[in-house]
Amino acid sequence: MRTDRVGARFFVPGPTAVRPAILREMVRPMIAHRSAEMRELLARVYVTLPSLFGTRRPVYVASGAATGMMESAIRCGSRERVLALVSGAFGERFARIAESCERSVTRLVAPAGKTVSAEALADALEHGAYDAVTAVHVETTTGVIADIGAYGRVVAAHDDVMLLVDAVSSVGGVEVAMDGAGMDVVLSASQKALALPPGLSFIACSERAMARAVTLPYRGVYLDVVRMDEYWRQGETAGTPAIPQLYALDAQLAAIGREGLVTRYARHAAMAGAVHEWVSEAARRGRGVGILASEELRAPTVTCLTIKGDAVRLVHLLRARGFEIGAGYGALAASTMRIGHMGDHTVREVRALLGALDYALGELEA
Amino acid sequence: MRTDRVGARFFVPGPTAVRPAILREMVRPMIAHRSAEMRELLARVYVTLPSLFGTRRPVYVASGAATGMMESAIRCGSRERVLALVSGAFGERFARIAESCERSVTRLVAPAGKTVSAEALADALEHGAYDAVTAVHVETTTGVIADIGAYGRVVAAHDDVMLLVDAVSSVGGVEVAMDGAGMDVVLSASQKALALPPGLSFIACSERAMARAVTLPYRGVYLDVVRMDEYWRQGETAGTPAIPQLYALDAQLAAIGREGLVTRYARHAAMAGAVHEWVSEAARRGRGVGILASEELRAPTVTCLTIKGDAVRLVHLLRARGFEIGAGYGALAASTMRIGHMGDHTVREVRALLGALDYALGELEA
């Protein structure tokens, strides 16, 4: 199958494919980062971005990767004792970052393909004194989506506990209801369901999170949300932003507005559905393939496939057919692979990938 | 005057003008950040970049702004007591970052247009117990260049004191002799004399700085040079890098190689010389213009001009003529303006700017 859409065969779960029209937005001359022109650009971004986070709070934009914003959430949103909900490598990264910032961390670890239940969270908060809970909305390494709303209701029953959420693989592809679900800090990045090149990351804080942040000493400077807020109030960014990605973000937010969030989220659900359907059908035909995530926990943006046989070789076989997907992550590298069906991909493109995957699985099993 | 070089009239001291050919490098499809293709790209960058820092040590590449790397230098390179050499706003930022990371900071502040002398540094180190000295090579806000070699000789006389250097506005435009001058940590960014868009920052550590880093607790994760080194050893970057800027960096390093560092540095000296000459001549003609930096301390990459009259209005008058320069910074905003004569600019382009500046000064004084 041929396609004229560059990136139509690129299904890595981040960085995701970027449409050529969006890439071309980056080829514009530099502008000063403290200029009127930049403030106009940022004004559009600052007005639009919160809808993707489901918040009326500001969303700050910074140059850098999401790991930096995870650290920002920890340094500015937690005090001493962190309860980390771990359902994959990024949940574990959140926990390690907290430890690296001198927080005492307790982990609740879900089995592979599961999330930590709201009941387990409630129980832990009942029996331990924590001031923050870290959670990952869509865990990119296992393809599970957590019920953040349920977490939010549990956390709301405890005074002075903040809910810090990694929404890296959800913002732009799945509804993120920051205000409605009681999230205190939500972070994301450009190179996932927003379908932009990497280089920008985002963070939003509830009023009470911001009130806590100002009381915390030694937050540093670069990842300090209080400083980000000061610049946001002036319509600027704290540091020199990745200007090409800002141009691209501006254009992409306009395109997302034209598509409509409801339609965009439905498209992601349909892409995930196409993958789930194909796996059931392939399994029925005896192909050695399954889905890691429990049925009720499958993310609309990324699927982690379990492979009977050499998953690493399967990724290479697909590459030979012109399709790029993600290898399994960490301990799951040998037995899983990941399809990022997010951003600007279409159901048709996903089906083309699945066709190629079927052939590649046949080659693997032959 | 007309020119076909986009950016030929953009003289902000960061972000600097980027050549269209380099901007076009960014319009390439995404690749996975853990792929063979990425490792090939990074291999070229990792081999070439150290020559611009004057080091045989690795130069790590990260997504983000230089402020993040300043914080990295502090968190990973200093223990408790920092001596901050301040000759402008970025020297002061280095000091504040150290304070924000729980370091006790003593400042040596030079008068505007001066740098802290090596004698003053020697005296301070003699009379106080410091474990790190922060210095700015080229101070972007005042246009002074510090004698880092002299600082290095002073610091070398003291055991266990690290020299941490902001080389943001020098790397790529002035010789930076990290190993030769005894610098322990050197940081820079993409959007200055490298003439790339913002989005990437760089940091290099001496062996003894790296040996200290591993002993320091709570360095965090995102700005941790030990983690950066682990990924560098695998030929990767710690986080997902700003891929478009990496494409551009790869092409720009090749172009810098073709130009040659000696030629490149000479071109920067010639651009600075053209500015200095014009200012002397304009002053002789009675134009109210001077140079903030003492004659022996003038940076080859940026000049801070003192203006008799409204400097802010002068920037606007120049903009009306199609030329963009930098306003004065902070306390110097009303009385100075800054020309970034760095990156891929030419002496001819600088002269065109100076011609326009002459007219604009005439308008200002009229």
XYZ file of C-alpha atoms in Angstrom:
732
model
C 0.000 0.000 0.000
C 1.285 3.419 -0.966
C 0.392 6.654 0.671
C 1.357 10.241 0.073
C 1.106 11.128 3.738
C 4.609 11.171 5.092
C 4.497 9.497 8.467
C 1.466 7.369 7.630
C 3.566 4.316 8.431
C 5.166 5.645 11.594
C 3.378 4.254 14.664
C 5.938 4.660 17.422
C 4.137 5.710 20.630
C 6.148 8.911 20.765
C 7.591 10.685 18.983
C 4.524 10.266 16.786
C 4.173 11.043 13.094
C 3.867 14.750 12.294
C 1.948 15.880 9.218
C 4.106 17.582 6.553
C 1.925 20.694 6.736
C 2.724 20.973 10.432
C 6.430 20.309 9.886
C 6.484 23.108 7.323
C 5.170 25.544 9.941
C 8.563 25.266 11.602
C 10.401 26.856 8.666
C 9.645 30.406 9.651
C 12.249 32.962 10.655
C 13.095 33.404 14.312
C 11.318 36.050 16.347
C 12.455 37.515 19.655
C 10.987 35.620 22.591
C 10.052 38.857 24.354
C 8.426 40.482 21.300
C 4.838 41.530 20.559
C 4.732 38.941 17.779
C 5.607 36.192 20.260
C 3.006 37.430 22.728
C 0.354 37.277 19.994
C 1.315 33.714 19.187
C 1.346 32.728 22.855
C -1.995 34.448 23.466
C -3.635 32.050 20.983
C -1.873 29.052 22.516
C -2.693 30.070 26.081
C -6.403 30.487 25.244
C -6.764 27.150 23.458
C -4.505 24.721 25.292
C -6.528 24.484 28.568
C -9.485 22.850 26.773
C -7.239 19.861 26.000
C -6.465 19.556 29.715
C -10.056 20.084 30.801
C -9.162 23.031 32.961
C -9.821 26.704 33.419
C -6.363 27.053 34.923
C -3.408 28.229 32.839
C -1.310 25.669 31.010
C 2.347 26.665 31.044
C 4.566 25.939 28.053
C 8.250 25.155 28.427
C 11.121 23.991 26.308
C 12.017 20.420 27.239
C 10.811 16.860 27.663
C 7.989 15.553 29.863
C 10.454 14.065 32.362
C 11.310 17.637 33.316
C 7.672 18.379 33.995
C 7.330 15.211 36.099
C 10.167 16.607 38.197
C 8.423 19.973 38.266
C 5.249 18.281 39.573
C 7.289 16.645 42.340
C 9.392 19.668 43.323
C 6.427 22.072 43.279
C 3.518 19.772 44.193
C 4.774 17.393 46.893
C 6.311 18.027 50.273
C 7.676 14.898 51.954
C 5.698 11.710 51.490
C 4.620 10.560 48.055
C 2.370 7.624 47.209
C 3.249 6.463 43.699
C 0.745 4.463 41.641
C 2.816 2.297 39.301
C 1.359 0.432 36.351
C 4.397 0.598 34.079
C 7.775 2.233 33.487
C 6.528 5.811 33.540
C 4.748 5.309 36.848
C 8.027 3.953 38.162
C 9.890 6.932 36.692
C 7.572 9.295 38.585
C 8.430 7.404 41.795
C 12.177 7.571 41.141
C 12.031 11.265 40.368
C 10.293 11.811 43.719
C 13.073 9.879 45.471
C 15.709 11.884 43.594
C 14.096 15.037 45.001
C 14.384 13.833 48.608
C 10.798 12.621 48.947
C 9.972 9.466 50.840
C 8.085 7.273 48.369
C 5.706 4.345 48.806
C 4.733 2.454 45.676
C 1.484 0.691 44.870
C 2.380 -1.551 41.952
C -0.233 -3.041 39.633
C 0.404 -6.305 37.778
C 1.340 -5.879 34.080
C -1.700 -4.796 32.099
C -3.623 -3.589 35.156
C -3.850 -0.277 36.998
C -3.897 0.340 40.721
C -7.528 0.237 41.846
C -9.213 3.187 43.519
C -9.890 0.866 46.455
C -6.189 0.139 46.890
C -5.487 3.871 46.716
C -8.179 4.578 49.334
C -6.760 1.928 51.598
C -3.209 3.262 51.306
C -4.286 6.834 52.002
C -6.254 5.592 55.012
C -3.219 3.896 56.512
C -0.372 6.242 55.619
C 0.334 9.965 55.811
C 1.019 11.184 52.285
C 0.938 14.667 50.887
C 0.897 13.718 47.210
C -0.177 10.873 44.938
C 1.454 10.371 41.550
C -0.498 8.691 38.771
C -0.101 8.098 35.058
C -3.232 8.594 32.979
C -2.171 6.525 29.958
C 0.856 4.347 30.697
C 2.752 4.320 27.386
C 4.695 1.163 28.214
C 1.679 -1.094 28.898
C -1.198 0.645 27.130
C -3.452 0.900 30.181
C -5.597 3.917 30.990
C -6.228 4.688 34.644
C -9.571 5.859 36.032
C -8.286 9.224 37.179
C -11.794 10.342 38.094
C -12.002 7.548 40.665
C -8.550 8.442 42.002
C -9.674 12.069 42.238
C -12.723 11.162 44.325
C -10.559 9.150 46.723
C -7.918 11.861 47.046
C -10.603 14.537 47.569
C -11.636 12.767 50.773
C -8.222 13.572 52.255
C -7.122 17.044 53.217
C -3.946 18.430 51.776
C -3.136 15.520 49.446
C -2.305 16.532 45.885
C -3.020 14.383 42.836
C -0.150 14.725 40.343
C -0.908 13.283 36.910
C 1.254 12.351 33.930
C -1.057 12.947 30.965
C 1.710 12.624 28.375
C -0.001 9.976 26.245
C -3.514 11.233 26.779
C -3.664 14.997 26.137
C -4.990 15.482 22.604
C -6.191 11.898 22.186
C -8.396 11.190 25.180
C -10.504 13.464 27.334
C -8.462 14.832 30.221
C -10.759 16.382 32.821
C -8.326 18.115 35.126
C -10.819 20.311 36.971
C -13.672 17.810 36.906
C -11.558 14.915 38.134
C -9.783 16.875 40.839
C -6.279 16.701 39.446
C -3.850 19.161 41.038
C -0.954 18.994 38.626
C -1.234 17.722 35.047
C 1.720 17.488 32.715
C 2.150 16.568 29.079
C 4.414 16.993 26.060
C 4.234 17.830 22.379
C 5.272 14.566 20.729
C 2.393 12.232 21.564
C -1.319 12.683 20.733
C -0.751 16.339 19.828
C 1.277 15.014 16.866
C 3.990 17.645 17.113
C 7.747 17.200 17.162
C 9.304 16.787 20.615
C 10.676 19.932 22.226
C 7.795 21.415 24.193
C 6.260 20.263 27.438
C 3.238 21.509 29.349
C 2.104 21.739 32.946
C -1.027 23.020 34.701
C -1.604 23.445 38.444
C -4.764 23.781 40.499
C -5.053 26.837 42.708
C -4.298 24.790 45.801
C -1.251 23.224 44.122
C 0.023 26.686 43.298
C -0.655 27.786 46.884
C 1.446 24.854 48.096
C 4.203 25.495 45.570
C 5.001 28.961 46.886
C 5.540 27.484 50.355
C 8.055 24.876 49.202
C 11.693 25.902 49.468
C 14.408 24.948 46.973
C 12.150 24.298 44.001
C 14.989 25.337 41.738
C 14.373 27.760 38.890
C 14.003 25.955 35.576
C 11.145 23.672 36.624
C 9.493 26.116 39.011
C 5.782 26.569 38.266
C 5.658 29.775 40.326
C 8.160 31.329 37.926
C 6.262 29.899 34.943
C 3.121 31.540 36.296
C 4.841 34.922 36.604
C 5.824 34.834 32.936
C 2.413 33.464 31.909
C 0.797 36.515 33.523
C 2.882 38.652 31.176
C 1.834 36.514 28.207
C 5.317 35.078 27.900
C 7.225 31.875 28.654
C 9.801 31.639 31.431
C 12.683 30.530 29.222
C 13.379 30.889 25.513
C 10.874 28.395 24.072
C 11.485 25.999 21.203
C 10.163 28.531 18.677
C 9.687 26.164 15.692
C 7.559 23.830 17.812
C 5.536 26.835 19.026
C 4.756 27.756 15.417
C 3.723 24.140 14.858
C 1.656 24.053 18.054
C -0.211 27.194 17.054
C -1.163 25.655 13.701
C -1.981 22.281 15.232
C -4.265 23.785 17.886
C -6.171 25.497 15.079
C -6.438 22.176 13.221
C -7.594 20.391 16.379
C -10.197 23.108 16.825
C -11.465 22.475 13.280
C -11.616 18.718 13.874
C -13.330 19.225 17.248
C -12.309 17.467 20.435
C -15.293 15.097 20.425
C -14.478 13.954 16.890
C -10.792 13.711 17.705
C -11.377 11.539 20.760
C -13.857 9.391 18.783
C -11.233 8.889 16.062
C -8.758 7.700 18.696
C -11.354 5.307 20.132
C -12.028 4.003 16.626
C -8.299 3.456 15.967
C -7.999 1.537 19.229
C -11.140 -0.408 18.350
C -9.656 -1.393 14.991
C -6.583 -2.750 16.759
C -8.603 -4.649 19.373
C -10.868 -6.168 16.705
C -7.939 -7.246 14.579
C -6.183 -8.870 17.542
C -9.312 -10.898 18.446
C -9.679 -11.988 14.878
C -5.974 -12.788 14.463
C -5.981 -14.765 17.707
C -8.976 -16.742 16.439
C -6.955 -17.541 13.325
C -4.192 -18.861 15.574
C -1.758 -15.947 15.304
C 0.260 -15.666 18.503
C -0.844 -12.207 19.483
C -2.777 -10.687 22.385
C -3.264 -7.439 24.260
C -1.453 -6.817 27.538
C -4.060 -4.482 29.032
C -7.195 -5.879 30.645
C -10.214 -5.292 28.444
C -11.712 -2.475 30.546
C -8.346 -0.676 30.859
C -7.279 -0.340 27.233
C -6.048 3.103 26.259
C -7.439 4.763 23.115
C -3.969 6.054 22.194
C -1.538 3.149 22.532
C -1.774 -0.642 22.556
C 0.827 -2.988 23.975
C 0.635 -6.286 22.095
C 1.864 -9.522 23.620
C 3.663 -11.660 21.072
C 4.246 -15.387 21.176
C 7.700 -15.499 19.699
C 10.451 -12.957 19.241
C 8.840 -9.497 19.567
C 12.108 -7.740 18.737
C 12.344 -9.636 15.456
C 8.736 -8.799 14.694
C 9.514 -5.087 14.975
C 12.330 -5.609 12.443
C 10.075 -7.590 10.097
C 7.575 -4.747 10.161
C 10.329 -2.236 9.523
C 11.317 -4.240 6.449
C 7.741 -3.698 5.268
C 8.097 0.053 5.819
C 6.183 0.297 9.058
C 7.723 1.593 12.255
C 6.197 0.621 15.596
C 7.529 0.731 19.135
C 9.489 -2.101 20.683
C 8.427 -3.328 24.091
C 9.760 -1.238 26.954
C 12.176 -2.386 29.629
C 11.292 -5.792 31.073
C 8.584 -6.178 28.410
C 11.012 -5.725 25.495
C 11.290 -9.390 24.514
C 7.618 -10.276 24.650
C 5.643 -7.176 23.640
C 5.524 -4.429 21.047
C 3.606 -1.195 21.011
C 1.441 0.581 18.479
C 0.949 4.288 18.978
C -2.441 4.899 17.326
C -2.632 8.513 18.250
C -2.165 12.043 17.024
C -3.156 12.597 13.415
C -3.343 8.966 12.359
C -6.516 7.601 10.769
C -8.355 4.296 11.088
C -7.400 3.578 7.481
C -3.698 4.019 8.278
C -4.042 1.794 11.340
C -5.695 -0.901 9.195
C -2.809 -0.705 6.728
C -0.408 -1.283 9.602
C -2.455 -4.218 10.879
C -2.396 -5.795 7.416
C 1.387 -5.558 7.390
C 1.521 -6.857 10.940
C -0.483 -9.898 9.913
C 2.055 -10.718 7.214
C 4.960 -10.076 9.559
C 3.454 -12.359 12.218
C 3.120 -15.031 9.535
C 6.821 -14.617 8.683
C 7.731 -14.744 12.364
C 5.809 -17.968 12.914
C 6.925 -19.566 9.650
C 19.040 47.854 1.272
C 17.504 44.604 0.155
C 18.807 41.171 0.875
C 17.672 37.699 -0.074
C 18.983 36.173 3.122
C 16.051 35.739 5.448
C 17.199 36.804 8.873
C 19.886 39.127 7.557
C 18.206 41.947 9.467
C 17.602 40.020 12.702
C 20.272 40.926 15.268
C 18.656 39.975 18.562
C 21.326 38.443 20.845
C 19.358 35.209 21.026
C 17.392 33.721 19.481
C 19.655 34.607 16.562
C 18.849 34.474 12.864
C 18.809 30.971 11.381
C 19.675 30.437 7.716
C 16.753 29.157 5.586
C 18.801 26.114 4.572
C 19.152 25.182 8.226
C 15.469 25.847 8.953
C 14.576 23.519 6.086
C 16.545 20.704 7.731
C 13.828 20.590 10.361
C 11.155 19.506 7.893
C 12.074 15.856 7.991
C 9.834 13.083 9.290
C 10.131 12.004 12.886
C 12.361 9.079 13.801
C 12.257 7.036 16.980
C 14.594 8.451 19.624
C 15.930 4.968 20.437
C 16.500 3.956 16.793
C 19.660 3.135 14.829
C 18.984 6.177 12.652
C 18.979 8.424 15.718
C 22.183 6.851 17.018
C 23.891 7.554 13.673
C 22.814 11.175 13.828
C 23.912 11.510 17.448
C 27.234 9.812 16.705
C 28.115 12.627 14.283
C 26.989 15.280 16.774
C 28.829 13.682 19.684
C 32.086 13.523 17.707
C 31.979 17.117 16.505
C 30.444 19.136 19.322
C 33.359 18.868 21.810
C 35.694 20.865 19.514
C 33.387 23.874 19.992
C 33.791 23.528 23.752
C 37.530 22.916 23.593
C 37.255 19.604 25.366
C 37.940 15.930 24.969
C 35.102 15.224 27.380
C 31.609 14.346 26.124
C 29.124 17.123 25.489
C 25.620 16.038 26.449
C 22.620 17.221 24.453
C 19.243 17.817 26.057
C 15.905 19.253 25.140
C 15.436 22.590 26.907
C 16.805 26.048 27.546
C 20.185 27.034 28.976
C 18.640 27.996 32.328
C 18.014 24.294 32.863
C 21.669 23.547 32.258
C 22.709 26.292 34.677
C 20.628 24.495 37.273
C 22.202 21.216 36.220
C 25.659 22.742 36.783
C 24.604 23.813 40.267
C 22.832 20.614 41.305
C 25.575 18.349 39.950
C 28.677 20.516 40.308
C 28.372 22.356 43.628
C 27.936 21.105 47.170
C 27.226 23.865 49.696
C 29.046 27.128 49.194
C 29.058 28.891 45.860
C 31.011 31.982 44.883
C 29.131 33.719 42.070
C 30.943 36.121 39.731
C 28.339 38.597 38.540
C 28.855 40.979 35.643
C 25.266 41.136 34.415
C 21.837 39.520 34.610
C 22.954 36.024 33.656
C 25.663 35.988 36.305
C 22.969 37.026 38.770
C 20.673 34.271 37.440
C 23.395 31.696 38.107
C 23.605 32.972 41.706
C 19.833 32.817 42.197
C 19.644 29.321 40.790
C 22.292 28.254 43.299
C 20.237 29.775 46.112
C 17.103 28.054 44.812
C 18.987 24.750 45.099
C 19.840 25.294 48.777
C 23.376 26.529 48.236
C 24.824 29.337 50.273
C 25.943 31.985 47.780
C 28.404 34.848 47.967
C 28.425 37.292 45.063
C 31.330 39.246 43.627
C 29.642 41.934 41.555
C 31.462 43.885 38.865
C 30.374 47.398 37.858
C 28.351 47.594 34.628
C 30.618 46.954 31.640
C 33.336 45.290 33.717
C 34.033 41.722 34.790
C 35.209 40.466 38.164
C 39.007 40.469 38.133
C 41.041 37.320 38.673
C 42.631 39.121 41.628
C 39.268 39.666 43.299
C 38.451 36.000 42.695
C 41.787 34.906 44.199
C 41.199 37.097 47.224
C 37.689 35.737 47.796
C 38.842 32.125 47.497
C 41.649 32.882 49.933
C 39.279 34.211 52.559
C 36.239 31.962 52.186
C 35.512 28.253 51.933
C 33.768 27.658 48.609
C 33.312 24.449 46.678
C 32.251 26.033 43.390
C 32.666 29.262 41.418
C 30.090 30.305 38.824
C 31.159 32.494 35.931
C 29.668 33.709 32.674
C 32.001 33.671 29.678
C 30.128 36.200 27.540
C 27.531 38.121 29.519
C 24.709 38.665 26.996
C 23.206 41.582 28.903
C 26.322 43.770 29.020
C 28.489 42.446 26.179
C 31.559 41.729 28.326
C 33.768 38.676 27.907
C 35.463 37.301 31.011
C 39.029 36.010 31.105
C 38.059 32.452 31.966
C 41.655 31.303 31.569
C 42.722 33.610 34.405
C 39.808 32.396 36.542
C 40.855 28.822 35.807
C 44.423 29.436 36.992
C 43.142 30.941 40.239
C 40.660 28.145 40.877
C 43.286 25.491 40.083
C 45.299 26.707 43.070
C 42.502 25.558 45.366
C 41.624 21.946 46.008
C 38.148 20.741 45.382
C 36.742 23.987 43.941
C 34.836 23.577 40.684
C 34.640 26.239 37.977
C 31.132 26.256 36.462
C 30.853 28.301 33.267
C 27.918 29.675 31.294
C 29.199 29.657 27.711
C 25.794 30.352 26.172
C 26.838 33.366 24.121
C 30.330 32.135 23.331
C 30.161 28.540 22.031
C 30.349 28.721 18.249
C 31.440 32.349 18.094
C 34.487 32.596 20.361
C 37.076 30.048 21.342
C 35.969 28.139 24.434
C 38.917 26.221 25.915
C 37.240 24.056 28.505
C 40.128 21.638 29.101
C 42.894 24.195 28.604
C 41.331 26.780 30.902
C 40.411 24.318 33.646
C 36.644 24.628 33.430
C 34.763 21.879 35.219
C 31.280 22.373 33.864
C 30.492 24.257 30.654
C 26.961 24.814 29.409
C 25.485 26.333 26.288
C 22.402 26.371 24.068
C 21.430 26.188 20.416
C 20.001 29.657 19.739
C 23.081 31.883 20.055
C 26.347 31.694 18.089
C 25.446 28.232 16.775
C 22.646 29.996 14.836
C 20.075 27.294 15.442
C 16.512 27.623 16.708
C 16.080 27.382 20.483
C 15.171 23.965 21.873
C 18.487 22.251 22.581
C 20.971 22.864 25.357
C 24.393 21.394 26.029
C 26.566 20.572 29.008
C 30.036 19.093 29.477
C 31.720 18.032 32.730
C 35.346 17.445 33.643
C 36.217 14.063 35.108
C 36.475 15.533 38.577
C 33.122 17.272 38.206
C 31.567 13.959 37.215
C 33.261 12.284 40.177
C 31.707 14.892 42.462
C 28.279 14.631 40.809
C 27.850 10.962 41.696
C 28.438 11.802 45.371
C 25.751 14.503 45.511
C 22.334 13.360 46.696
C 19.034 14.651 45.324
C 20.276 15.854 41.967
C 16.846 15.138 40.533
C 16.525 13.272 37.260
C 15.918 15.644 34.357
C 19.013 17.778 34.871
C 21.247 15.006 36.186
C 24.554 14.791 34.281
C 25.206 11.284 35.619
C 22.043 10.087 33.878
C 22.989 12.066 30.748
C 26.356 10.304 30.772
C 24.722 6.879 31.000
C 22.679 7.574 27.871
C 25.639 9.206 26.117
C 27.582 5.963 26.616
C 24.833 4.195 24.693
C 24.986 6.830 21.962
C 21.611 8.214 22.976
C 20.117 11.183 24.805
C 18.509 10.869 28.225
C 15.111 12.258 27.224
C 13.332 12.531 23.900
C 15.342 15.301 22.224
C 13.949 18.144 20.129
C 14.373 16.133 16.926
C 13.979 18.978 14.387
C 16.717 20.977 16.135
C 18.930 17.868 16.133
C 18.552 17.600 12.361
C 19.459 21.283 12.137
C 22.407 20.878 14.525
C 23.796 18.012 12.474
C 23.725 20.132 9.306
C 25.051 23.211 11.070
C 27.997 21.350 12.608
C 28.909 20.190 9.109
C 28.690 23.786 7.855
C 30.789 25.029 10.767
C 33.349 22.346 9.921
C 33.497 23.614 6.341
C 33.912 27.210 7.487
C 36.540 26.188 10.045
C 36.597 27.346 13.649
C 39.497 29.763 13.127
C 37.683 31.459 10.261
C 34.430 31.455 12.190
C 35.978 33.092 15.234
C 37.780 35.621 13.021
C 34.475 36.507 11.358
C 32.954 37.155 14.780
C 35.913 39.336 15.754
C 35.532 41.241 12.492
C 31.800 41.799 13.110
C 32.555 43.119 16.586
C 35.342 45.280 15.136
C 32.938 46.799 12.613
C 30.563 47.747 15.447
C 33.336 49.208 17.610
C 34.729 51.222 14.706
C 31.338 52.580 13.778
C 30.600 53.618 17.358
C 33.897 55.539 17.631
C 33.218 57.249 14.362
C 29.581 58.014 15.212
C 30.605 59.406 18.599
C 33.147 61.638 16.864
C 30.296 62.916 14.684
C 28.368 63.752 17.855
C 25.891 60.865 17.815
C 24.928 59.976 21.394
C 26.200 56.414 21.365
C 28.860 54.476 23.225
C 29.811 50.961 24.274
C 29.058 49.741 27.791
C 31.931 47.236 27.994
C 35.452 48.426 28.806
C 37.642 48.323 25.719
C 39.618 45.226 26.747
C 36.473 43.304 27.757
C 34.344 43.572 24.611
C 32.790 40.309 23.467
C 33.111 39.248 19.827
C 29.479 38.053 19.792
C 27.369 40.784 21.346
C 27.693 44.514 21.955
C 25.711 46.509 24.468
C 25.396 50.090 23.241
C 24.771 52.983 25.595
C 22.323 55.484 24.135
C 21.916 59.117 25.052
C 18.162 59.377 24.744
C 15.359 56.884 24.689
C 16.901 53.492 23.901
C 13.498 51.798 23.802
C 12.336 54.218 21.137
C 15.522 53.627 19.183
C 14.768 49.905 19.040
C 11.337 50.776 17.608
C 12.822 53.194 15.074
C 15.160 50.447 13.883
C 12.270 48.017 13.675
C 10.453 50.489 11.444
C 13.501 50.253 9.157
C 13.213 46.452 9.125
C 16.020 45.714 11.567
C 15.464 43.828 14.787
C 17.961 44.238 17.637
C 17.747 43.490 21.346
C 16.424 45.961 23.858
C 18.511 46.608 26.941
C 18.049 44.032 29.689
C 16.583 44.629 33.121
C 17.951 47.755 34.782
C 19.738 48.667 31.535
C 16.523 48.659 29.447
C 16.058 52.427 29.253
C 19.630 53.397 28.428
C 21.130 50.578 26.353
C 20.388 48.319 23.404
C 22.112 45.194 22.240
C 23.356 43.931 18.908
C 23.885 40.201 18.577
C 26.600 39.989 15.910
C 26.969 36.261 16.080
C 26.061 33.004 14.445
C 25.887 33.091 10.671
C 25.852 36.855 10.263
C 28.435 38.566 8.054
C 30.364 41.816 8.369
C 28.390 43.120 5.387
C 25.094 42.464 7.187
C 26.400 44.131 10.329
C 27.403 47.201 8.303
C 23.892 47.362 6.824
C 22.498 47.357 10.353
C 24.914 50.083 11.432
C 23.844 52.225 8.480
C 20.226 51.896 9.557
C 21.216 52.568 13.155
C 22.895 55.784 12.116
C 19.697 56.992 10.488
C 17.599 55.874 13.451
C 19.903 57.701 15.881
C 19.474 60.798 13.730
C 15.700 60.439 13.985
C 15.935 59.906 17.736
C 18.017 63.031 18.220
C 15.970 65.140 15.785
